[in-house]
Short mmCIF file of C-alpha atoms in Angstrom, two decimals:
data_model
loop_
_atom_site.label_atom_id
_atom_site.label_comp_id
_atom_site.label_asym_id
_atom_site.label_seq_id
_atom_site.Cartn_x
_atom_site.Cartn_y
_atom_site.Cartn_z
CA ARG A 1 2.04 9.21 -18.15
CA ASP A 2 3.24 7.85 -14.82
CA ARG A 3 1.41 5.75 -12.24
CA THR A 4 -0.59 8.02 -9.95
CA TYR A 5 -1.72 6.60 -6.59
CA ARG A 6 -4.59 7.90 -4.47
CA THR A 7 -6.01 6.52 -1.22
CA ALA A 8 -9.72 5.66 -1.15
CA GLU A 9 -12.24 4.05 1.20
CA PHE A 10 -15.41 2.10 0.44
CA LEU A 11 -17.53 -0.25 2.56
CA GLY A 12 -15.15 0.17 5.45
CA GLU A 13 -12.13 -0.90 3.40
CA ALA A 14 -9.13 1.37 2.78
CA PHE A 15 -7.32 0.79 -0.51
CA GLN A 16 -5.31 2.55 -3.19
CA VAL A 17 -6.46 3.40 -6.70
CA VAL A 18 -3.75 3.50 -9.39
CA ASP A 19 -4.34 5.64 -12.47
CA THR A 20 -2.18 4.85 -15.51
CA GLY A 21 -1.55 6.52 -18.83
CA GLY A 22 -3.38 5.50 -21.98
CA LEU A 23 -2.25 1.98 -22.89
CA VAL A 24 -1.31 1.30 -26.52
CA PHE A 25 0.05 -2.07 -27.73
CA ASP A 26 0.78 -1.22 -31.36
CA ASP A 27 4.20 0.12 -32.25
CA THR A 28 3.65 3.84 -32.46
CA ASP A 29 5.61 7.05 -32.63
CA ALA A 30 3.49 8.53 -29.84
CA LEU A 31 5.63 10.25 -27.23
CA PHE A 32 6.59 7.90 -24.35
CA ALA A 33 4.19 5.14 -25.55
CA ALA A 34 6.59 2.34 -24.57
CA GLU A 35 7.36 3.91 -21.19
CA ILE A 36 3.66 4.42 -20.42
CA ARG A 37 3.01 0.78 -21.33
CA GLU A 38 5.77 -0.34 -18.95
CA GLN A 39 4.30 1.74 -16.12
CA ALA A 40 0.82 0.31 -16.75
CA MET A 41 2.15 -3.26 -16.66
CA VAL A 42 3.83 -2.61 -13.31
CA ALA A 43 0.54 -1.22 -11.98
CA ILE A 44 -1.32 -4.37 -13.05
CA GLU A 45 1.26 -6.61 -11.38
CA GLU A 46 0.89 -4.68 -8.11
CA SER A 47 -2.91 -4.68 -8.11
CA ALA A 48 -5.65 -6.93 -6.75
CA GLY A 49 -8.11 -5.98 -9.46
CA VAL A 50 -8.29 -4.11 -12.78
CA ILE A 51 -10.91 -1.69 -14.12
CA LEU A 52 -10.86 -1.24 -17.89
CA VAL A 53 -12.36 2.16 -18.75
CA VAL A 54 -13.88 2.67 -22.20
CA ASP A 55 -15.76 5.57 -23.80
CA GLY A 56 -19.49 4.92 -24.07
CA GLN A 57 -20.06 7.90 -26.38
CA VAL A 58 -17.53 6.64 -28.93
CA GLY A 59 -18.42 2.94 -28.70
CA PRO A 60 -16.13 -0.10 -29.04
CA THR A 61 -12.86 0.56 -30.85
CA ALA A 62 -10.04 -1.65 -32.12
CA MET A 63 -7.81 -0.47 -29.25
CA ASP A 64 -10.50 -1.41 -26.72
CA GLU A 65 -10.67 -4.89 -28.24
CA GLN A 66 -6.87 -5.27 -28.03
CA LEU A 67 -6.91 -4.34 -24.36
CA ALA A 68 -9.79 -6.74 -23.68
CA ILE A 69 -7.97 -9.62 -25.40
CA PHE A 70 -4.83 -8.94 -23.37
CA LEU A 71 -6.76 -8.78 -20.08
CA ARG A 72 -8.74 -11.96 -20.86
CA LYS A 73 -5.60 -13.95 -21.67
CA GLN A 74 -3.14 -12.58 -19.11
CA VAL A 75 -5.03 -11.07 -16.16
CA THR A 76 -8.50 -12.53 -15.56
CA LYS A 77 -7.06 -15.81 -14.22
CA LYS A 78 -5.29 -13.98 -11.38
CA MET A 79 -7.63 -11.13 -10.51
CA PRO A 80 -11.05 -9.69 -11.39
CA VAL A 81 -11.34 -7.40 -14.40
CA ILE A 82 -14.33 -5.04 -14.43
CA LEU A 83 -15.43 -3.20 -17.57
CA ALA A 84 -16.46 0.41 -16.86
CA VAL A 85 -18.24 2.21 -19.70
CA ASN A 86 -17.74 5.89 -18.97
CA LYS A 87 -19.92 8.88 -20.01
CA CYS A 88 -23.14 6.92 -19.44
CA GLU A 89 -24.87 9.34 -17.06
CA SER A 90 -28.13 9.40 -19.03
CA ASP A 91 -30.95 7.27 -17.59
CA ARG A 92 -32.41 6.76 -21.07
CA THR A 93 -29.32 5.91 -23.11
CA GLY A 94 -26.77 4.82 -20.48
CA ALA A 95 -27.77 1.15 -20.46
CA TYR A 96 -27.87 1.05 -24.27
CA LEU A 97 -24.39 2.58 -24.59
CA ALA A 98 -22.98 0.09 -22.09
CA ALA A 99 -24.66 -2.87 -23.84
CA GLN A 100 -22.51 -2.25 -26.93
CA PHE A 101 -19.51 -3.61 -25.00
CA TRP A 102 -20.87 -7.09 -24.17
CA ASN A 103 -18.77 -8.57 -26.98
CA MET A 104 -15.57 -7.55 -25.16
CA GLY A 105 -15.82 -10.80 -23.19
CA LEU A 106 -15.23 -9.24 -19.77
CA GLY A 107 -18.65 -9.88 -18.28
CA GLU A 108 -21.37 -7.31 -17.70
CA PRO A 109 -20.38 -3.77 -18.75
CA HIS A 110 -20.99 -1.22 -15.99
CA ALA A 111 -22.57 2.04 -17.09
CA VAL A 112 -20.78 4.76 -15.11
CA SER A 113 -20.10 8.46 -15.20
CA ALA A 114 -16.79 9.64 -13.76
CA LEU A 115 -18.05 13.22 -13.89
CA HIS A 116 -21.26 12.63 -11.92
CA GLY A 117 -20.34 9.50 -9.95
CA VAL A 118 -23.15 7.44 -11.49
CA GLY A 119 -22.69 3.68 -11.10
CA THR A 120 -19.38 3.84 -9.22
CA ALA A 121 -20.79 2.26 -6.03
CA GLU A 122 -22.14 -0.77 -7.92
CA LEU A 123 -18.82 -0.99 -9.80
CA LEU A 124 -16.83 -1.14 -6.55
CA GLU A 125 -19.23 -3.66 -4.98
CA ASP A 126 -18.70 -6.02 -7.92
CA MET A 127 -14.94 -5.40 -7.76
CA PHE A 128 -14.83 -6.29 -4.04
CA GLU A 129 -16.90 -9.43 -4.68
CA GLY A 130 -14.50 -10.45 -7.46
CA ILE A 131 -11.45 -9.83 -5.26
CA VAL A 132 -12.90 -12.00 -2.49
CA LYS A 133 -13.75 -14.76 -4.98
CA LYS A 134 -10.30 -14.68 -6.65
CA GLY A 135 -8.45 -14.17 -3.37
CA SER A 136 -6.22 -11.60 -5.06
CA ALA A 137 -5.96 -9.31 -1.99
CA ILE A 138 -5.03 -9.87 1.64
CA GLN A 139 -7.25 -12.24 3.57
CA GLY A 140 -10.41 -10.59 4.85
CA PHE A 141 -10.40 -7.68 2.40
CA GLY A 142 -13.89 -6.80 1.16
CA THR A 143 -15.74 -8.92 3.74
CA LYS A 144 -16.48 -6.39 6.52
CA VAL A 145 -19.95 -5.44 5.35
CA LYS A 146 -21.00 -9.02 4.59
CA GLU A 147 -19.76 -10.20 7.98
CA MET A 148 -21.69 -7.36 9.63
CA GLU A 149 -24.89 -8.37 7.81
CA LEU A 150 -24.49 -12.01 8.87
CA ALA A 151 -23.81 -10.95 12.47
CA GLN A 152 -26.92 -8.77 12.48
CA GLU A 153 -29.06 -11.61 11.12
CA ALA A 154 -27.71 -13.96 13.79
CA LEU A 155 -28.46 -11.35 16.45
CA MET A 156 -32.04 -11.02 15.22
CA GLU A 157 -32.45 -14.79 15.27
CA LEU A 158 -31.84 -14.74 19.03
CA ASP A 159 -35.16 -12.95 19.57
CA LYS A 160 -37.14 -15.69 17.83
CA ALA A 161 -39.02 -18.21 19.95
CA ASP A 162 -38.61 -21.05 17.44
CA PRO A 163 -35.75 -23.50 18.05
CA LEU A 164 -32.61 -22.93 16.01
CA ASP A 165 -30.62 -25.75 14.46
CA GLY A 166 -29.43 -28.17 17.17
CA GLU A 167 -31.49 -26.55 19.98
CA ASP A 168 -33.93 -28.23 22.35
CA ASP A 169 -36.64 -26.64 24.55
CA THR A 170 -34.14 -25.91 27.35
CA ASP A 171 -31.83 -24.05 24.95
CA VAL A 172 -34.77 -22.00 23.67
CA PHE A 173 -35.78 -21.12 27.25
CA LEU A 174 -32.23 -20.04 28.15
CA ARG A 175 -31.85 -18.03 24.97
CA LYS A 176 -35.08 -16.19 25.72
CA TYR A 177 -33.46 -14.74 28.84
CA GLY A 178 -30.09 -14.04 27.23
CA VAL A 179 -28.34 -17.06 28.75
CA GLY A 180 -26.38 -19.73 26.95
CA ARG A 181 -23.24 -20.23 24.98
CA ASP A 182 -24.85 -19.45 21.64
CA ASN A 183 -25.93 -16.03 22.87
CA GLU A 184 -22.41 -15.14 23.92
CA ASP A 185 -20.96 -16.33 20.61
CA VAL A 186 -23.49 -14.34 18.54
CA ILE A 187 -23.01 -11.17 20.57
CA LYS A 188 -19.23 -11.50 20.37
CA ARG A 189 -19.44 -12.01 16.62
CA TYR A 190 -21.50 -8.85 16.28
CA GLU A 191 -19.08 -6.85 18.45
CA ASP A 192 -16.10 -8.12 16.45
CA ALA A 193 -17.83 -7.13 13.21
CA MET A 194 -18.40 -3.63 14.59
CA THR A 195 -14.81 -3.36 15.80
CA ALA A 196 -13.53 -4.17 12.31
CA PHE A 197 -14.84 -0.80 11.11
CA ASP A 198 -12.79 1.13 13.66
CA ASP A 199 -9.81 3.04 12.32
CA VAL A 200 -6.64 0.99 12.43
CA PRO A 201 -3.73 3.01 13.85
CA THR A 202 -1.16 3.75 11.18
CA ILE A 203 2.50 4.65 11.31
CA GLU A 204 3.22 8.32 10.74
CA GLU A 205 4.46 9.18 7.26
CA ILE A 206 7.14 11.73 6.42
CA ASN A 207 6.08 13.59 3.26
CA VAL A 208 9.09 14.46 1.12
CA ALA A 209 8.49 16.70 -1.93
CA ILE A 210 11.08 16.64 -4.73
CA VAL A 211 11.04 20.02 -6.51
CA GLY A 212 13.26 21.90 -8.89
CA ARG A 213 13.62 23.32 -12.38
CA PRO A 214 12.93 21.11 -15.42
CA ASN A 215 15.62 18.55 -16.25
CA VAL A 216 17.66 18.77 -13.05
CA GLY A 217 17.15 15.04 -12.39
CA LYS A 218 14.15 14.86 -10.04
CA SER A 219 12.61 11.74 -11.53
CA SER A 220 16.03 10.12 -11.96
CA LEU A 221 16.69 10.66 -8.26
CA LEU A 222 13.33 9.09 -7.36
CA ASN A 223 14.13 6.05 -9.51
CA THR A 224 17.57 5.73 -7.90
CA ILE A 225 16.09 5.88 -4.39
CA PHE A 226 13.58 3.15 -5.21
CA GLY A 227 15.89 1.08 -7.39
CA SER A 228 13.29 0.86 -10.17
CA ASN A 229 11.71 2.90 -12.96
CA ARG A 230 9.08 4.48 -10.73
CA ALA A 231 8.83 7.54 -12.99
CA ILE A 232 9.36 8.04 -16.72
CA VAL A 233 12.71 9.71 -17.42
CA SER A 234 13.88 11.34 -20.66
CA ASP A 235 15.94 14.25 -21.94
CA VAL A 236 12.73 16.06 -22.90
CA ALA A 237 11.92 18.86 -20.45
CA GLY A 238 8.47 18.51 -18.89
CA THR A 239 8.33 14.70 -19.05
CA THR A 240 6.78 14.49 -15.57
CA ARG A 241 3.31 16.03 -15.51
CA ASP A 242 1.56 14.67 -12.42
CA SER A 243 2.82 14.73 -8.86
CA ILE A 244 3.88 11.12 -8.32
CA ASP A 245 3.61 9.64 -4.83
CA ALA A 246 5.89 6.74 -3.93
CA ILE A 247 6.08 5.16 -0.47
CA MET A 248 9.24 3.69 1.03
CA GLU A 249 9.41 1.84 4.36
CA ARG A 250 12.76 2.02 6.13
CA PRO A 251 13.34 -0.47 8.97
CA ALA A 252 14.04 0.97 12.40
CA THR A 253 17.61 0.85 13.72
CA ASP A 254 16.22 -0.17 17.11
CA PRO A 255 14.93 -3.80 17.06
CA ASP A 256 11.89 -2.75 19.11
CA GLY A 257 11.25 0.44 17.17
CA LEU A 258 8.70 1.09 14.44
CA PRO A 259 9.77 1.47 10.81
CA THR A 260 9.82 4.91 9.22
CA ILE A 261 7.50 5.54 6.27
CA TYR A 262 8.65 8.04 3.66
CA ARG A 263 6.22 9.34 1.04
CA PHE A 264 8.29 10.81 -1.78
CA VAL A 265 6.39 13.15 -4.13
CA ASP A 266 8.06 13.71 -7.49
CA THR A 267 6.77 16.93 -9.05
CA ALA A 268 6.85 18.53 -12.48
CA GLY A 269 9.67 20.93 -13.26
CA ILE A 270 8.75 24.51 -12.37
CA ARG A 271 9.69 27.18 -14.88
CA ARG A 272 9.52 30.94 -14.45
CA LYS A 273 5.97 32.21 -14.02
CA GLY A 274 6.17 34.36 -17.13
CA LYS A 275 6.94 31.33 -19.31
CA VAL A 276 4.04 29.21 -18.02
CA GLU A 277 0.98 29.44 -20.27
CA PHE A 278 -2.52 28.42 -19.24
CA GLY A 279 -2.91 24.75 -20.08
CA PRO A 280 -1.35 21.47 -18.94
CA GLU A 281 1.82 23.15 -17.67
CA PHE A 282 -0.18 25.63 -15.58
CA PHE A 283 -1.86 22.81 -13.68
CA MET A 284 1.43 20.87 -13.48
CA VAL A 285 3.08 23.79 -11.71
CA ASN A 286 0.11 24.30 -9.39
CA ARG A 287 0.26 20.65 -8.33
CA ALA A 288 3.98 20.99 -7.68
CA LEU A 289 3.47 24.08 -5.52
CA ARG A 290 0.71 22.29 -3.63
CA ALA A 291 3.12 19.40 -2.97
CA ILE A 292 5.47 21.88 -1.28
CA ARG A 293 2.72 23.06 1.05
CA ARG A 294 1.78 19.56 2.18
CA ALA A 295 5.35 18.31 2.58
CA ASP A 296 7.25 17.84 5.83
CA VAL A 297 10.57 18.16 4.00
CA VAL A 298 11.29 19.63 0.57
CA LEU A 299 14.24 18.34 -1.46
CA LEU A 300 15.31 21.32 -3.58
CA ILE A 301 17.12 19.73 -6.52
CA LEU A 302 19.82 21.82 -8.19
CA ASP A 303 22.10 21.14 -11.14
CA ALA A 304 25.65 21.14 -9.78
CA THR A 305 27.03 21.73 -13.28
CA ALA A 306 24.83 24.76 -13.98
CA GLY A 307 24.99 26.54 -10.64
CA VAL A 308 22.14 28.56 -9.10
CA THR A 309 19.62 30.27 -11.39
CA GLU A 310 17.00 32.89 -10.64
CA GLN A 311 14.29 30.23 -10.71
CA ASP A 312 16.18 28.25 -8.04
CA ARG A 313 16.08 31.34 -5.82
CA VAL A 314 12.34 31.73 -6.42
CA LEU A 315 11.73 28.12 -5.35
CA ALA A 316 13.92 28.54 -2.28
CA GLN A 317 11.92 31.62 -1.30
CA LYS A 318 8.67 29.69 -1.81
CA ILE A 319 9.88 26.90 0.50
CA SER A 320 10.90 29.46 3.13
CA ASP A 321 7.58 31.35 2.88
CA ASP A 322 5.62 28.11 3.35
CA GLY A 323 7.66 27.29 6.46
CA ARG A 324 8.81 23.89 5.21
CA ALA A 325 11.94 22.01 6.22
CA CYS A 326 14.40 21.92 3.32
CA VAL A 327 17.37 19.90 2.08
CA ILE A 328 19.42 21.21 -0.85
CA ILE A 329 20.34 18.35 -3.19
CA CYS A 330 23.02 19.21 -5.75
CA ASN A 331 22.60 16.59 -8.45
CA LYS A 332 25.00 15.62 -11.27
CA TRP A 333 28.01 15.87 -8.97
CA ASP A 334 29.69 13.17 -11.05
CA ALA A 335 29.61 15.51 -14.08
CA VAL A 336 31.54 18.29 -12.33
CA VAL A 337 34.98 18.43 -13.94
CA ASP A 338 38.37 19.20 -12.42
CA LYS A 339 37.37 18.37 -8.86
CA ASP A 340 40.06 18.57 -6.20
CA SER A 341 40.28 18.54 -2.42
CA SER A 342 38.88 22.08 -2.15
CA THR A 343 36.01 21.70 -4.64
CA TYR A 344 33.53 20.48 -2.04
CA ASP A 345 34.14 23.35 0.42
CA LYS A 346 34.05 25.92 -2.36
CA SER A 347 30.78 24.48 -3.69
CA VAL A 348 29.13 24.55 -0.27
CA LYS A 349 30.19 28.18 0.20
CA TYR A 350 28.89 29.08 -3.27
CA PHE A 351 25.44 27.54 -2.77
CA ARG A 352 25.13 29.08 0.70
CA GLU A 353 25.87 32.54 -0.69
CA GLU A 354 23.55 32.15 -3.70
CA LEU A 355 20.61 30.80 -1.67
CA PRO A 356 20.35 32.95 1.45
CA GLN A 357 16.62 32.16 1.63
CA VAL A 358 17.43 28.65 2.91
CA ARG A 359 20.92 29.20 4.32
CA TRP A 360 19.97 26.93 7.25
CA ALA A 361 19.25 23.94 4.99
CA PRO A 362 21.76 21.06 4.85
CA ILE A 363 23.48 20.50 1.48
CA LEU A 364 24.12 17.11 -0.09
CA PHE A 365 26.04 16.53 -3.33
CA VAL A 366 24.75 13.43 -5.14
CA SER A 367 24.58 11.75 -8.51
CA ALA A 368 21.28 10.17 -9.51
CA ALA A 369 22.99 8.56 -12.50
CA THR A 370 25.58 6.65 -10.43
CA GLY A 371 23.79 6.55 -7.08
CA GLN A 372 26.63 8.41 -5.36
CA ARG A 373 25.58 9.49 -1.82
CA CYS A 374 21.88 8.92 -2.58
CA GLY A 375 21.67 6.59 0.41
CA LYS A 376 22.50 9.50 2.71
CA ILE A 377 19.28 11.29 1.81
CA TYR A 378 17.31 9.42 4.49
CA ASP A 379 19.58 10.55 7.34
CA VAL A 380 19.57 14.14 6.09
CA VAL A 381 15.76 14.10 5.81
CA ASP A 382 15.44 12.70 9.35
CA GLY A 383 17.70 15.45 10.66
CA ALA A 384 15.74 18.15 8.84
CA VAL A 385 12.43 16.85 10.23
CA LYS A 386 13.83 16.71 13.76
CA ALA A 387 15.13 20.27 13.51
CA HIS A 388 11.88 21.54 11.98
CA ARG A 389 9.78 20.00 14.75
CA ARG A 390 12.02 21.16 17.59
CA ARG A 391 10.22 23.35 20.11
CA ILE A 392 12.02 26.19 21.89
CA SER A 393 10.89 27.12 25.40
CA THR A 394 9.74 30.66 26.09
CA SER A 395 12.62 31.32 28.49
CA VAL A 396 15.24 30.37 25.88
CA LEU A 397 13.50 32.51 23.25
CA ASN A 398 13.41 35.50 25.58
CA GLU A 399 17.10 35.05 26.34
CA VAL A 400 18.01 34.97 22.65
CA LEU A 401 15.95 38.08 21.93
CA ARG A 402 17.51 39.89 24.86
CA ASP A 403 21.04 39.10 23.66
CA ALA A 404 20.25 40.01 20.04
#
């Protein structure tokens, strides 16, 4: 349903692949059809290229033709659009199945198999070539391998005895013994091409998992933090199915310092284990629990109007068992009625007593609907990370144990 981002690497280039929900243009009663379409449109606007995936076993459909018309009219002028015909792993019938899609008007259909990986390399090579031709990505993207090949050819040309363009006999003689300006330029070009494949140092990311029961406002909080509809939100429990990664760069307070990168991971609502049946929800919950394990900080989202439930205690225990830093976020604070000067202190005391598993975690009362105190989440996360990564010397530890 939502946009799902994953990092990939091919031909020495690092990039992100964005998976979107099934795109439908007709007015339909399908659940979240309009929201899925909005998310897909945002993904296209962000991208440098588009891959249209169709089913080779089914053949061309009216919906495929609608998508192709839209992409031809609105997208192909700005970026390459590659047609991937999936489920074409057979050597005998794969090319025939793909050939049925020539009338889509998106160029040569690529016979691929997502299950077996057939044809994906050729698909990406054509995509990179189209990106370079359209100039839809940053300058230099997709050219590392081609530049390496040209540098290698130039290096091999140095060993030839025949004069190169613009050379006389003296230049040939000097080149034979590795002397001359051309030699230095060619060797430097080859070294630069090799260096381009080295790993570029990246800024450390802080992984922040957003977990909680269904319908406590996890996706709403993510959208408020980013100021856009990053995730689909509705009153229907279980709207979020995939773990959604969203990256935010926060400028450093020090002019000479590096910015801080936050990777927020919005997860599906986690119900009690006994209520989770094997199926989509089972895998949704497993992905959410995996997000906790790979997080630096976990935002445990609670409903301030409903108080602490048994499932909230189970999640708090899970966070503690995994050894993760934690921040307790009490959402819907604006909906709490009859607040007075003592409500805040009483609420803090209540949540501390009800969640002894994470009694050390800071508590923040926010409202995703109004944005109240949501801006303070960054400072609380930074403090939690700093405390979690603090190292205690052996002497101090021994002193504490002795006094205990």
